[in-house]
PDB file of C-alpha atoms in Angstrom:
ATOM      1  CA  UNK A1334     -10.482   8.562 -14.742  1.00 37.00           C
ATOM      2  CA  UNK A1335      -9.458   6.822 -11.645  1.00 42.00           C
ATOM      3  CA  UNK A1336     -10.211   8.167  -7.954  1.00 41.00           C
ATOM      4  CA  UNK A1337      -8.979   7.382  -5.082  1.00 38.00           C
ATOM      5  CA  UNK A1338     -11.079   6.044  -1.973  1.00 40.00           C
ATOM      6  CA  UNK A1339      -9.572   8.687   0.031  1.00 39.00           C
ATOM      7  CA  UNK A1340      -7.097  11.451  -0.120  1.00 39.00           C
ATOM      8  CA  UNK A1341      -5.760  10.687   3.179  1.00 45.00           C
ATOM      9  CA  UNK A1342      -5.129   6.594   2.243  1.00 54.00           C
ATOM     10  CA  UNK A1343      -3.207   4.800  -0.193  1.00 77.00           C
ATOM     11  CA  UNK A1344      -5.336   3.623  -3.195  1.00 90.00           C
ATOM     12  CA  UNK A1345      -5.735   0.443  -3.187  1.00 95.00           C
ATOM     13  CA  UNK A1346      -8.828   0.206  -4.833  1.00 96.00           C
ATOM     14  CA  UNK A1347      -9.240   2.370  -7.777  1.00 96.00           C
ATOM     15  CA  UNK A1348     -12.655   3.415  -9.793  1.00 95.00           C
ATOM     16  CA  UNK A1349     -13.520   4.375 -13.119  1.00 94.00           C
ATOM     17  CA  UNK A1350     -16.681   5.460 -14.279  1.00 91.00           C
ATOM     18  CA  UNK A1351     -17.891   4.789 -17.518  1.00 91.00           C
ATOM     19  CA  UNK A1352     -21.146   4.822 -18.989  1.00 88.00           C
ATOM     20  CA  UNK A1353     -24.177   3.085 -17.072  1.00 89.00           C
ATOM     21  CA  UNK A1354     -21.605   1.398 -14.748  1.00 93.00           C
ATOM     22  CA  UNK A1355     -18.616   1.442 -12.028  1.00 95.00           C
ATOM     23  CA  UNK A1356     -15.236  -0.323 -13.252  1.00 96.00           C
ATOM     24  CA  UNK A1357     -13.735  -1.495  -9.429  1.00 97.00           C
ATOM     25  CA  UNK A1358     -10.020  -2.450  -9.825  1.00 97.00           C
ATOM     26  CA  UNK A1359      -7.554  -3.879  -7.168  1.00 97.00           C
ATOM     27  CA  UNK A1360      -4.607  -2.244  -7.140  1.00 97.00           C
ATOM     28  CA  UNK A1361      -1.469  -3.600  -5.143  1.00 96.00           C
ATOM     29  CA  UNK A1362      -0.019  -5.319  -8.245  1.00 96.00           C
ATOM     30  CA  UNK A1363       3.409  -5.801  -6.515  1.00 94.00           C
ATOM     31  CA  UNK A1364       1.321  -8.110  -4.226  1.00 94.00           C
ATOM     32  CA  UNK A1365      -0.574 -10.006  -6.780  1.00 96.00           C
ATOM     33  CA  UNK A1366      -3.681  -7.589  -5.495  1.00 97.00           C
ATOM     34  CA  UNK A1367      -3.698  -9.536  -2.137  1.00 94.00           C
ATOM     35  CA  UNK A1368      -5.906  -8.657   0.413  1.00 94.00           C
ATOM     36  CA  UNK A1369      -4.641  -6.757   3.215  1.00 93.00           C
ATOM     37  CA  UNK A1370      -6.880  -5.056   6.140  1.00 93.00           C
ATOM     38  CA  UNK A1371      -6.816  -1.653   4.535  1.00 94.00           C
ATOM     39  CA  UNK A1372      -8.041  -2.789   0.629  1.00 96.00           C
ATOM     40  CA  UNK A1373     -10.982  -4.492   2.230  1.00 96.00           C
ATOM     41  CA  UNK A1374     -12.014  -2.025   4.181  1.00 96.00           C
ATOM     42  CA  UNK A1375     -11.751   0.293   0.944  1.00 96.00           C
ATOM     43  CA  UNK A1376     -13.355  -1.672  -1.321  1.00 97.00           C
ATOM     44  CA  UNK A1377     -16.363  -2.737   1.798  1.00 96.00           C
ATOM     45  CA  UNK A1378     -16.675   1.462   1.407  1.00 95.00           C
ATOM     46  CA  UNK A1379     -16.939   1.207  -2.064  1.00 95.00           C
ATOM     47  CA  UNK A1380     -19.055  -1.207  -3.057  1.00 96.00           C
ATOM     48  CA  UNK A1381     -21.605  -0.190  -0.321  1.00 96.00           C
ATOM     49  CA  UNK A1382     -21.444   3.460  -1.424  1.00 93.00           C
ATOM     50  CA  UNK A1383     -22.345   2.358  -4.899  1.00 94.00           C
ATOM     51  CA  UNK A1384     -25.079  -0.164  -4.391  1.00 94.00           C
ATOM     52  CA  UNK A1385     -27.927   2.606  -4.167  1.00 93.00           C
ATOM     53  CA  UNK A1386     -26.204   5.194  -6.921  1.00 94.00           C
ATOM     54  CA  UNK A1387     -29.162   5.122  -9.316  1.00 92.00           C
ATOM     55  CA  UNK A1388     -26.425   6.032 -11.386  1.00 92.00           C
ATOM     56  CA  UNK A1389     -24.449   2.830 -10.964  1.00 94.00           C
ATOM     57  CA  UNK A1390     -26.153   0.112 -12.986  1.00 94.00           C
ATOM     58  CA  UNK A1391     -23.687  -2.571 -12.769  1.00 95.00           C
ATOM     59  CA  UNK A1392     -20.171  -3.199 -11.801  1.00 96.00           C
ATOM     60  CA  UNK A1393     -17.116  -4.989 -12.991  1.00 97.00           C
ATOM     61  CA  UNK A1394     -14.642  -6.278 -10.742  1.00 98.00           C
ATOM     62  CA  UNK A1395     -10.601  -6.702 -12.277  1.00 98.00           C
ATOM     63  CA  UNK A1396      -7.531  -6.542 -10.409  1.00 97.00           C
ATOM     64  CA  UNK A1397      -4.367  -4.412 -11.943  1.00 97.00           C
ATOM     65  CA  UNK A1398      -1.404  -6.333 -13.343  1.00 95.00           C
ATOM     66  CA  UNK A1399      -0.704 -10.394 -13.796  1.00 94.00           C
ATOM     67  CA  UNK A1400      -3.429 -11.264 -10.741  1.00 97.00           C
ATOM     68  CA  UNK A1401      -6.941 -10.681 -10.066  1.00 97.00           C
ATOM     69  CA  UNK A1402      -6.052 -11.262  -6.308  1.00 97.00           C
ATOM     70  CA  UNK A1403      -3.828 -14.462  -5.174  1.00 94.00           C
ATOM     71  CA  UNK A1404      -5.987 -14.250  -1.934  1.00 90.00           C
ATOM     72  CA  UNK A1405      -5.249 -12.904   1.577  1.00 87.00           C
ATOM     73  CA  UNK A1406      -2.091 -11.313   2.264  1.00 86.00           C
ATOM     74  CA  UNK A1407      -0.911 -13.830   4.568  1.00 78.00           C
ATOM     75  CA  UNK A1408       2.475 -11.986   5.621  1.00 79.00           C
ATOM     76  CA  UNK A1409       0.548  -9.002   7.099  1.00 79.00           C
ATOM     77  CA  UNK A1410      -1.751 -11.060   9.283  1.00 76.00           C
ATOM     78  CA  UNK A1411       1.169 -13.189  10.802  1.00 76.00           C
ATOM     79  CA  UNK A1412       3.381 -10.547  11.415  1.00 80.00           C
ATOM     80  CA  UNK A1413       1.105  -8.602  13.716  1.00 76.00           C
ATOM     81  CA  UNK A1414      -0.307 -11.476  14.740  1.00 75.00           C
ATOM     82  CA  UNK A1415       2.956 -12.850  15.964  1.00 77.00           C
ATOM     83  CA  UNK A1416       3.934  -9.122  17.143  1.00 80.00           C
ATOM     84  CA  UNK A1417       1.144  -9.600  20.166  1.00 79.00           C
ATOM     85  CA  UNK A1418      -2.052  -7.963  18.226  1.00 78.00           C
ATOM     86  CA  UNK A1419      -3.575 -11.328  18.673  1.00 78.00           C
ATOM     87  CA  UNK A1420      -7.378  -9.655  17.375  1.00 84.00           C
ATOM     88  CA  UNK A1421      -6.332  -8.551  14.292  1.00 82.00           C
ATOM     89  CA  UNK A1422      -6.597 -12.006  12.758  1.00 80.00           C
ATOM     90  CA  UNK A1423     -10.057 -11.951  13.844  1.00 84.00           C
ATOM     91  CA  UNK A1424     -10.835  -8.580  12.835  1.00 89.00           C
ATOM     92  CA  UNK A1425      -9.071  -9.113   9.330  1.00 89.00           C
ATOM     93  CA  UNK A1426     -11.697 -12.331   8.939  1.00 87.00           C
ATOM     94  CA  UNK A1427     -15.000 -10.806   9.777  1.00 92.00           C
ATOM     95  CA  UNK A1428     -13.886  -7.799   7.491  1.00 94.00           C
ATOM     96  CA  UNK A1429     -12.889 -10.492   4.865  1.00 93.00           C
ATOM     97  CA  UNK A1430     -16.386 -12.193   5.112  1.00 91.00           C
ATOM     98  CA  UNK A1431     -18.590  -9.240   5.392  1.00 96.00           C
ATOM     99  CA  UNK A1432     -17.210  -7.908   1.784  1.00 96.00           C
ATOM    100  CA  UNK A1433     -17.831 -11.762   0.532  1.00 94.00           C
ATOM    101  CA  UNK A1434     -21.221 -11.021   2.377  1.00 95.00           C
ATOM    102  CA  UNK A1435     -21.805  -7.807   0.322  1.00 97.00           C
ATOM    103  CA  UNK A1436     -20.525  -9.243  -2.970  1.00 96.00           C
ATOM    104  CA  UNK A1437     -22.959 -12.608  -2.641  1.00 94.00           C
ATOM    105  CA  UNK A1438     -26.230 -10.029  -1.747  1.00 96.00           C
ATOM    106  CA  UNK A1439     -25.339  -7.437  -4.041  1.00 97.00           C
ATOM    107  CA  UNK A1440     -28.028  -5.900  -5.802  1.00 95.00           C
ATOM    108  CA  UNK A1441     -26.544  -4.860  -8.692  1.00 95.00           C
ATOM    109  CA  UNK A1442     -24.822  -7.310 -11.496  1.00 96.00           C
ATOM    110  CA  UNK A1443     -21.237  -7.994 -10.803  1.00 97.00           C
ATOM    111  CA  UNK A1444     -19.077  -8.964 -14.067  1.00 98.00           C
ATOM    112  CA  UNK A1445     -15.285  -9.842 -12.176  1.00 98.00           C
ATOM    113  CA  UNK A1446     -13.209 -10.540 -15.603  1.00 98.00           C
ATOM    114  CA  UNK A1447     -11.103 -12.680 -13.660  1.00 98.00           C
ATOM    115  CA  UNK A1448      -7.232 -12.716 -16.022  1.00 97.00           C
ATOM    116  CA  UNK A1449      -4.226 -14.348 -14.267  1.00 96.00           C
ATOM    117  CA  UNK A1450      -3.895 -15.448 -10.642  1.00 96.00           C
ATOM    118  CA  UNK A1451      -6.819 -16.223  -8.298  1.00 96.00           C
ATOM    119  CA  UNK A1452      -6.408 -17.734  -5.313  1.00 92.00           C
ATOM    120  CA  UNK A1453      -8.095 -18.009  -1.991  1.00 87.00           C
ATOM    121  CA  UNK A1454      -9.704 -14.871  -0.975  1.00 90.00           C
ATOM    122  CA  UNK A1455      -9.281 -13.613  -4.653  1.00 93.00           C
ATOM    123  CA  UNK A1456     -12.367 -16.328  -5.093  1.00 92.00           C
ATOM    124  CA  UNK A1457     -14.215 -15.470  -2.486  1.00 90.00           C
ATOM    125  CA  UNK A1458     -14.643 -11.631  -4.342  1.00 94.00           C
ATOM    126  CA  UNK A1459     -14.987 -13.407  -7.851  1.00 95.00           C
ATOM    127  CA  UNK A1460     -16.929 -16.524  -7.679  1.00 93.00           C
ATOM    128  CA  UNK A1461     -20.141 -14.343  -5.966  1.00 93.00           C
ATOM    129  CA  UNK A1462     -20.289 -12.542  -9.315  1.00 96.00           C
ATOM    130  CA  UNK A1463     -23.343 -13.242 -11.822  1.00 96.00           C
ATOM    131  CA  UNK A1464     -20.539 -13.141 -14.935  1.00 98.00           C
ATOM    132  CA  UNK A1465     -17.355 -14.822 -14.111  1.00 98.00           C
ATOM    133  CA  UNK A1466     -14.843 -13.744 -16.848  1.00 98.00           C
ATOM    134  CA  UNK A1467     -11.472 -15.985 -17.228  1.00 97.00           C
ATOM    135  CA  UNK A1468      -8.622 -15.932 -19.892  1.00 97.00           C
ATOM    136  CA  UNK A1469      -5.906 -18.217 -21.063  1.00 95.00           C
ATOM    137  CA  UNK A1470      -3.908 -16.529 -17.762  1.00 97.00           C
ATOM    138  CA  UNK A1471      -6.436 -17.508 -15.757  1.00 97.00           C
ATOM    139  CA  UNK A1472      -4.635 -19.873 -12.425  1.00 96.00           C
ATOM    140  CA  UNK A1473      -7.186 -20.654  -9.709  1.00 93.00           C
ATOM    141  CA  UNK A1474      -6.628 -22.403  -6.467  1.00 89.00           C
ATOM    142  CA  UNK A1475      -7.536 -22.914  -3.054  1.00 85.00           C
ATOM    143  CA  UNK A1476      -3.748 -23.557  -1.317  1.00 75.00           C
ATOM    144  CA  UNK A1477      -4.584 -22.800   2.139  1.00 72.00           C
ATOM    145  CA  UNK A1478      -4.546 -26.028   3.704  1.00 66.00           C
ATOM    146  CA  UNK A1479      -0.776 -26.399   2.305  1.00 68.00           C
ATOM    147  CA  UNK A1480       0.332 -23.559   4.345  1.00 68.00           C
ATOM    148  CA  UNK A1481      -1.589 -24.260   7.738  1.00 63.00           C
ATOM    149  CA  UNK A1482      -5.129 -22.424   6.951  1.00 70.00           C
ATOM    150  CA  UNK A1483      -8.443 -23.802   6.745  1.00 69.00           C
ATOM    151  CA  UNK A1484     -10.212 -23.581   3.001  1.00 67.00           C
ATOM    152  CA  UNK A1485     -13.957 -22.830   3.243  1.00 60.00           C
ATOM    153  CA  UNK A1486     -15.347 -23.920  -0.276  1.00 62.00           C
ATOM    154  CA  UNK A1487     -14.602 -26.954  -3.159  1.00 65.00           C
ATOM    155  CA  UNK A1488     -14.141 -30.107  -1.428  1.00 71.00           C
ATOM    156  CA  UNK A1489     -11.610 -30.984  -4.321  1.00 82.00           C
ATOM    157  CA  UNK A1490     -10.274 -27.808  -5.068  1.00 82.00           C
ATOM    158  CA  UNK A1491      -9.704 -27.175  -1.205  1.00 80.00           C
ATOM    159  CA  UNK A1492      -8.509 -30.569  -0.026  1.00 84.00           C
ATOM    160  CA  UNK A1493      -5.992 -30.869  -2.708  1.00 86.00           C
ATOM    161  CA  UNK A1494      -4.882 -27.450  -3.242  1.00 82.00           C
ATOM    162  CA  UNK A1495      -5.061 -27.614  -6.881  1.00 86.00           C
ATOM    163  CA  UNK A1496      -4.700 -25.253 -10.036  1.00 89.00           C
ATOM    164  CA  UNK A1497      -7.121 -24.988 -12.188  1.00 90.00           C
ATOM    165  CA  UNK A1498      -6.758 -22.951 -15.824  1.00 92.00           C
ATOM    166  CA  UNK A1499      -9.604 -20.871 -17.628  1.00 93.00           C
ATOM    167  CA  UNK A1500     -11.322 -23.510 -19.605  1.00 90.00           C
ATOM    168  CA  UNK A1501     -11.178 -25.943 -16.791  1.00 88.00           C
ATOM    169  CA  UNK A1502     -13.021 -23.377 -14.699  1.00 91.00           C
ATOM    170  CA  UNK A1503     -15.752 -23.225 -17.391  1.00 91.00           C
ATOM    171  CA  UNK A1504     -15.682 -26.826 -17.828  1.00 86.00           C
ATOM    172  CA  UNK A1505     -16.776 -27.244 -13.684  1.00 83.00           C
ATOM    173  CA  UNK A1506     -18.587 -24.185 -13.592  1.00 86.00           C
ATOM    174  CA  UNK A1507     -17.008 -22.091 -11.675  1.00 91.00           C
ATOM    175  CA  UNK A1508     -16.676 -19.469 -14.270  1.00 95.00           C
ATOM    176  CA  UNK A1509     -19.772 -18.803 -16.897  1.00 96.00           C
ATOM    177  CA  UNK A1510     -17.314 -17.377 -19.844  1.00 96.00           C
ATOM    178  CA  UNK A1511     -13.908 -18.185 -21.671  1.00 96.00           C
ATOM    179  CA  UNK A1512     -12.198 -14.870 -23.093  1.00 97.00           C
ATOM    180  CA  UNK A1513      -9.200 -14.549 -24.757  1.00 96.00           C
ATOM    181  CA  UNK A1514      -6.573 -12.003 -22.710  1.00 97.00           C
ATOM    182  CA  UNK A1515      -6.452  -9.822 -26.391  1.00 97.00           C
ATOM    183  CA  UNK A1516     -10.268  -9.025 -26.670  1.00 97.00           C
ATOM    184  CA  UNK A1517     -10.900  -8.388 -23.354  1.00 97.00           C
ATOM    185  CA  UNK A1518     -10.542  -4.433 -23.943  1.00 96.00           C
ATOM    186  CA  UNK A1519     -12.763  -4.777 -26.701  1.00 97.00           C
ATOM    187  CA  UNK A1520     -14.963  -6.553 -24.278  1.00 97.00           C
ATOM    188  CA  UNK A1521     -14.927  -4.048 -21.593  1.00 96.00           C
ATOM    189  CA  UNK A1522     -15.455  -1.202 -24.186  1.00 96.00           C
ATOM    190  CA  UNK A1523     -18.598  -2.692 -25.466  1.00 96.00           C
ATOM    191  CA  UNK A1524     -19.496  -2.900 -22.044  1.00 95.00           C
ATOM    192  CA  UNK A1525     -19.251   0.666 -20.937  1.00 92.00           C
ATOM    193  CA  UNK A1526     -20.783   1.570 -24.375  1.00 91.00           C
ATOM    194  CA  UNK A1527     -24.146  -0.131 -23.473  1.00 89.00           C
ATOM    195  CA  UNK A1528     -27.393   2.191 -23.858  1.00 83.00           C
ATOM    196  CA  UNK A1529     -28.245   3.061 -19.961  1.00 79.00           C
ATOM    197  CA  UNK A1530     -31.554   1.094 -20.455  1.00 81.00           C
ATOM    198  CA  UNK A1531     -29.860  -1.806 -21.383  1.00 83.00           C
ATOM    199  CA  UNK A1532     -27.113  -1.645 -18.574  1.00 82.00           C
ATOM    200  CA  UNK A1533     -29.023  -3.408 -15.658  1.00 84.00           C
ATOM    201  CA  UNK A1534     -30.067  -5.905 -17.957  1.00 90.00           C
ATOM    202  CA  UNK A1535     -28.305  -9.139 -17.698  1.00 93.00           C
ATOM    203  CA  UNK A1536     -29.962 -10.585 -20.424  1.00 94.00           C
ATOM    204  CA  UNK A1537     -28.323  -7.284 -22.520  1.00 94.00           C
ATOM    205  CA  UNK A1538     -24.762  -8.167 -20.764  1.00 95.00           C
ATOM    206  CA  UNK A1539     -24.548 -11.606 -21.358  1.00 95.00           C
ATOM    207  CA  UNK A1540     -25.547 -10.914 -25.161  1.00 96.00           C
ATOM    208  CA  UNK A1541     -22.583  -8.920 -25.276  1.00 96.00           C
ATOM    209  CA  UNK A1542     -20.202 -10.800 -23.534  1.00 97.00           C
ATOM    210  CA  UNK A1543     -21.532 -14.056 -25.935  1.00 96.00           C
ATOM    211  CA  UNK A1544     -20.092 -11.808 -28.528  1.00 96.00           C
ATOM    212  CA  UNK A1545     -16.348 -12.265 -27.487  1.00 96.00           C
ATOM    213  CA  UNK A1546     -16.198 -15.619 -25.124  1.00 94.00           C
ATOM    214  CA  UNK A1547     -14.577 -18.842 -27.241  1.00 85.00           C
ATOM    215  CA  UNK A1548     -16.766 -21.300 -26.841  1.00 75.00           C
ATOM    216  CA  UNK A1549     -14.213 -23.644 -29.695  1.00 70.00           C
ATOM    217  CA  UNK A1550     -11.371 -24.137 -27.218  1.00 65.00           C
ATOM    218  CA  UNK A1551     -13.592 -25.060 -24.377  1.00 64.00           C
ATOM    219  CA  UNK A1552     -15.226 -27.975 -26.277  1.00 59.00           C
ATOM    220  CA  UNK A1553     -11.759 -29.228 -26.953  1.00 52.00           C
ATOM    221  CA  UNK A1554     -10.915 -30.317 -23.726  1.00 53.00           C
ATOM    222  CA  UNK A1555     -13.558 -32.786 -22.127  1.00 53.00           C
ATOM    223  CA  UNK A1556     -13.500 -32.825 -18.570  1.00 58.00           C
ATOM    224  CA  UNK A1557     -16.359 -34.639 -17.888  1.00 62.00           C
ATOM    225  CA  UNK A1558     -14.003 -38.203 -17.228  1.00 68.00           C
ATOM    226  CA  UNK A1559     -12.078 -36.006 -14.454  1.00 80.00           C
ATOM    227  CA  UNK A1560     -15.647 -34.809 -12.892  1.00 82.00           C
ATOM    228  CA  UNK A1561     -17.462 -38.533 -12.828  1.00 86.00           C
ATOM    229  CA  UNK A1562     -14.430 -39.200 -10.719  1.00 90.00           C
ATOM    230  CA  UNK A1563     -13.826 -35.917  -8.298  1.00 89.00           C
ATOM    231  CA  UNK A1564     -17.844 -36.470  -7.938  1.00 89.00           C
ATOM    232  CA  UNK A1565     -17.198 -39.826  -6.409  1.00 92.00           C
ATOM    233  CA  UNK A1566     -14.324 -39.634  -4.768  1.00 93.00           C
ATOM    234  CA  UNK A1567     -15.193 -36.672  -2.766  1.00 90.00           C
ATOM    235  CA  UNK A1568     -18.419 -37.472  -1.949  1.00 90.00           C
ATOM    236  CA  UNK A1569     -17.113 -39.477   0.505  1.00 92.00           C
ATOM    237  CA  UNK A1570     -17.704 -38.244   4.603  1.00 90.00           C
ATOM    238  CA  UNK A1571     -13.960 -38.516   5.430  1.00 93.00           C
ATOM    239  CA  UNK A1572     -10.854 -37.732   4.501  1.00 94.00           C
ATOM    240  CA  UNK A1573      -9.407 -41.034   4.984  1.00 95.00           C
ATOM    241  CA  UNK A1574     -12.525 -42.428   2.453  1.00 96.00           C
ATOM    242  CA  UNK A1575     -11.576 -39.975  -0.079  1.00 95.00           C
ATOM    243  CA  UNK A1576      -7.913 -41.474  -0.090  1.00 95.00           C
ATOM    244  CA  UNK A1577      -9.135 -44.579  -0.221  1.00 97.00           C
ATOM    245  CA  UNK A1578     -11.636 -43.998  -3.305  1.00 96.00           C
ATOM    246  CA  UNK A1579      -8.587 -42.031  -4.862  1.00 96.00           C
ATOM    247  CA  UNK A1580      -6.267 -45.302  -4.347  1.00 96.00           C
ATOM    248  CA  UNK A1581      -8.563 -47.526  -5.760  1.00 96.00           C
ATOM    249  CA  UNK A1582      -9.196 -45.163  -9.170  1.00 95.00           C
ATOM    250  CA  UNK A1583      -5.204 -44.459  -8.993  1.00 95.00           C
ATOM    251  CA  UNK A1584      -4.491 -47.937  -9.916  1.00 94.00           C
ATOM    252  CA  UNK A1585      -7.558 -48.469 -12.146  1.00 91.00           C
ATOM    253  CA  UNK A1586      -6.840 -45.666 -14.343  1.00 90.00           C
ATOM    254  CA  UNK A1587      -3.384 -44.650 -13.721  1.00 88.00           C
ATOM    255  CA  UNK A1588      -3.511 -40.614 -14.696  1.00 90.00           C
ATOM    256  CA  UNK A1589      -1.152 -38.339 -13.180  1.00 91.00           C
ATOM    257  CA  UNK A1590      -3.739 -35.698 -12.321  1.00 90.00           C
ATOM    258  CA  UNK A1591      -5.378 -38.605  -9.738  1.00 93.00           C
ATOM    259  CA  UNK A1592      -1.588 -39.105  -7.553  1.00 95.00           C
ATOM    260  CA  UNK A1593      -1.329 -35.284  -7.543  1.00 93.00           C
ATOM    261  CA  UNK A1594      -4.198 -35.498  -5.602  1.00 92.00           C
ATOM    262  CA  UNK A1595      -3.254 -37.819  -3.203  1.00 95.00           C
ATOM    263  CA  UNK A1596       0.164 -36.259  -3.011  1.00 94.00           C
ATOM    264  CA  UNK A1597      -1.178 -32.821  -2.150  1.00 91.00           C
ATOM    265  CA  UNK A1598      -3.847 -34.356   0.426  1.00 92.00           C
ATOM    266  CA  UNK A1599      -1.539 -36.417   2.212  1.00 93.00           C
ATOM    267  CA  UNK A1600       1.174 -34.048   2.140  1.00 90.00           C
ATOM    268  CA  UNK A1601      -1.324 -31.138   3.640  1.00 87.00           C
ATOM    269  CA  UNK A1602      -1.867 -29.902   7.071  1.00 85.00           C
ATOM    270  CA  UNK A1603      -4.215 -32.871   8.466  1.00 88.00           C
ATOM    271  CA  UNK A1604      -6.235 -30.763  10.938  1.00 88.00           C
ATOM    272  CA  UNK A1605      -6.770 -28.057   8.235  1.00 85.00           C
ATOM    273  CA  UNK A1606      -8.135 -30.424   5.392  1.00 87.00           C
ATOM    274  CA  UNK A1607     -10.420 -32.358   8.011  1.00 90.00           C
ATOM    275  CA  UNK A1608     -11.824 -29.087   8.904  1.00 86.00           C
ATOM    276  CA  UNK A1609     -12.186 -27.854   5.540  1.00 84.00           C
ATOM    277  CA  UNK A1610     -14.449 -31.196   4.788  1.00 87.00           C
ATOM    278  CA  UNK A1611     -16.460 -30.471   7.872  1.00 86.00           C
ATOM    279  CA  UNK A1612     -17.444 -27.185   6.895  1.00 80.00           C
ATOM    280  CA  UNK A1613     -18.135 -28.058   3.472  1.00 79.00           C
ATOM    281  CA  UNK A1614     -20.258 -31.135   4.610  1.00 80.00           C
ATOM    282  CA  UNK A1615     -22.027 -29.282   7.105  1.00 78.00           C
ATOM    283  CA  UNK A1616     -22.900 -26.211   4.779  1.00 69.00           C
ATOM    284  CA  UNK A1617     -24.445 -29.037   2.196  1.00 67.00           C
ATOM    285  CA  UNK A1618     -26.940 -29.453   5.389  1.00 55.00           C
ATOM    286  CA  UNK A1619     -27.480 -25.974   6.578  1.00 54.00           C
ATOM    287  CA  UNK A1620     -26.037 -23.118   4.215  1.00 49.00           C
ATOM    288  CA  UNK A1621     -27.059 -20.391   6.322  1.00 47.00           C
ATOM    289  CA  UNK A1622     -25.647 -21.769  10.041  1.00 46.00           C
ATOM    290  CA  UNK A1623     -21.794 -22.953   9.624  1.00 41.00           C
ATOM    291  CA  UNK A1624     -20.428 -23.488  13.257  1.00 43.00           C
ATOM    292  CA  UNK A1625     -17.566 -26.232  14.059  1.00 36.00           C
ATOM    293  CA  UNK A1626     -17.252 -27.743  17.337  1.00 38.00           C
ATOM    294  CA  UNK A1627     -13.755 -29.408  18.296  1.00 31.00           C
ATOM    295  CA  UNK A1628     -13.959 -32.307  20.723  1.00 31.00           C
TER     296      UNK A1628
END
């Protein structure tokens, strides 16, 4: 049964209990489940009001409709933004990142089963999770720096902007299981199903997600050309370095996935993508103090 976070709000998070766990769902599927002030702010409640339910063993994340969550909603920031309410961005941000905050500390084991569209924020709520579900439908990307934002994770995902399907996501380990879209109610069922003993177990849940992931079409697609290269390439301190190493392998090996990169780099917002590599670099250093300083 699904329950709203408040009588008084519109419910854009939804719950349902089942046994030994706490199914979480977004729900704004006209929006692709994009995050807007008020569904952080219910979900924060959420999550926070669960994490000491000796009840509550475990949680899955899963969004309602074709997207998991295709990242912040964008439109409602600039619109108030431009309308004068100059702290909201800020406000909107430091809600964002204390719900990534919760997610990445959270004492209980988070299975996001992560089928169609995630982008931006949408990976920020998924990639904290110990089980990281994804489906044929599966489209991830970190577009921000096309549109004039600053990407905070993935020097090649976030310089380039680029999509990346389910089994690719496996491949680079950014999700831990491949799952067709058709079984994943049989997954979920087996899931609730589990004895209450078992259900904080991730030893249990893995077993029983094993039990429906395909390992057969990730081993045939081999990535691991495409990763010696991303490895090298952006490695590299600088932006400009990483164009250059990309030139050099462009004409070497002549693959269309290697100008797509240099395409989307070049044709990005040149402040954003320098500060994206900055904070990346820097958090390589020192993961727990990020700070940028402009000269």
């Amino acid at each position: 049964m699904a329950l709203s976070v408040s009588n008084k709000e519109e419910n854009m998070v939804t719950t349902e209990g089942i046994s030994g766990g706490m199914k979480v769902i977004l729900n704004r599927p006209r929006k692709l489940n994009a995050l807007n002030y008020q569904l952080i702010v219910q979900m924060l409640r959420m999550l926070e009001s669960h994490e000491y339910d000796p009840t509550i063993k475990f949680i899955i994340l899963k969004g309602n409709g074709k997207a998991f969550c295709a990242g912040g909603d964008v439109t409602s920031v600039m619109t108030l933004t431009n309308a004068g309410n100059w702290s909201f961005g800020a406000n909107f941000f430091r809600k964002q990142y204390s719900l990534d905050y919760l997610l990445g500390t959270y004492k209980k084991p988070l299975i996001a089963i992560i089928n169609g569209i995630v982008m931006g924020g949408g990976a920020g709520l998924s990639m904290h999770a110990a089980f990281r579900i994804v489906t044929e439908n599966t489209i991830f990307a970190m577009p921000e720096a096309s549109i004039g934002s600053v990407p905070d994770v993935g020097e090649y995902v976030a310089l380039t902007g680029v999509r990346l399907n389910g089994i690719e996501l496996v491949q680079c380990g950014l999700a831990t299981h491949f799952v067709h879209s058709k079984d994943l109610a049989s997954l979920e069922n087996a899931l609730s199903m589990m004895a209450s003993s078992d259900a904080k177990n991730t030893t249990k849940i893995s077993e029983i997600i094993n039990k429906y992931a395909n390992e057969r079409d990730i081993k045939t697609e081999n990535a691991n050309s495409r990763l010696e290269i991303i490895n090298k390439c952006f490695s590299r301190e600088t932006v400009e370095d990483i164009l250059l190493a990309l030139e050099t392998f462009a004409v070497e090996r002549n693959e269309k996935w290697i100008f797509d990169a240099i395409k989307s780099i070049k044709s990005a917002s040149p402040l954003c993508i320098k500060l994206a590599l900055k904070l990346v670099n820097q958090n390589k250093v020192n993961p727990h103090k990020l700070q940028v300083k402009m000269s």
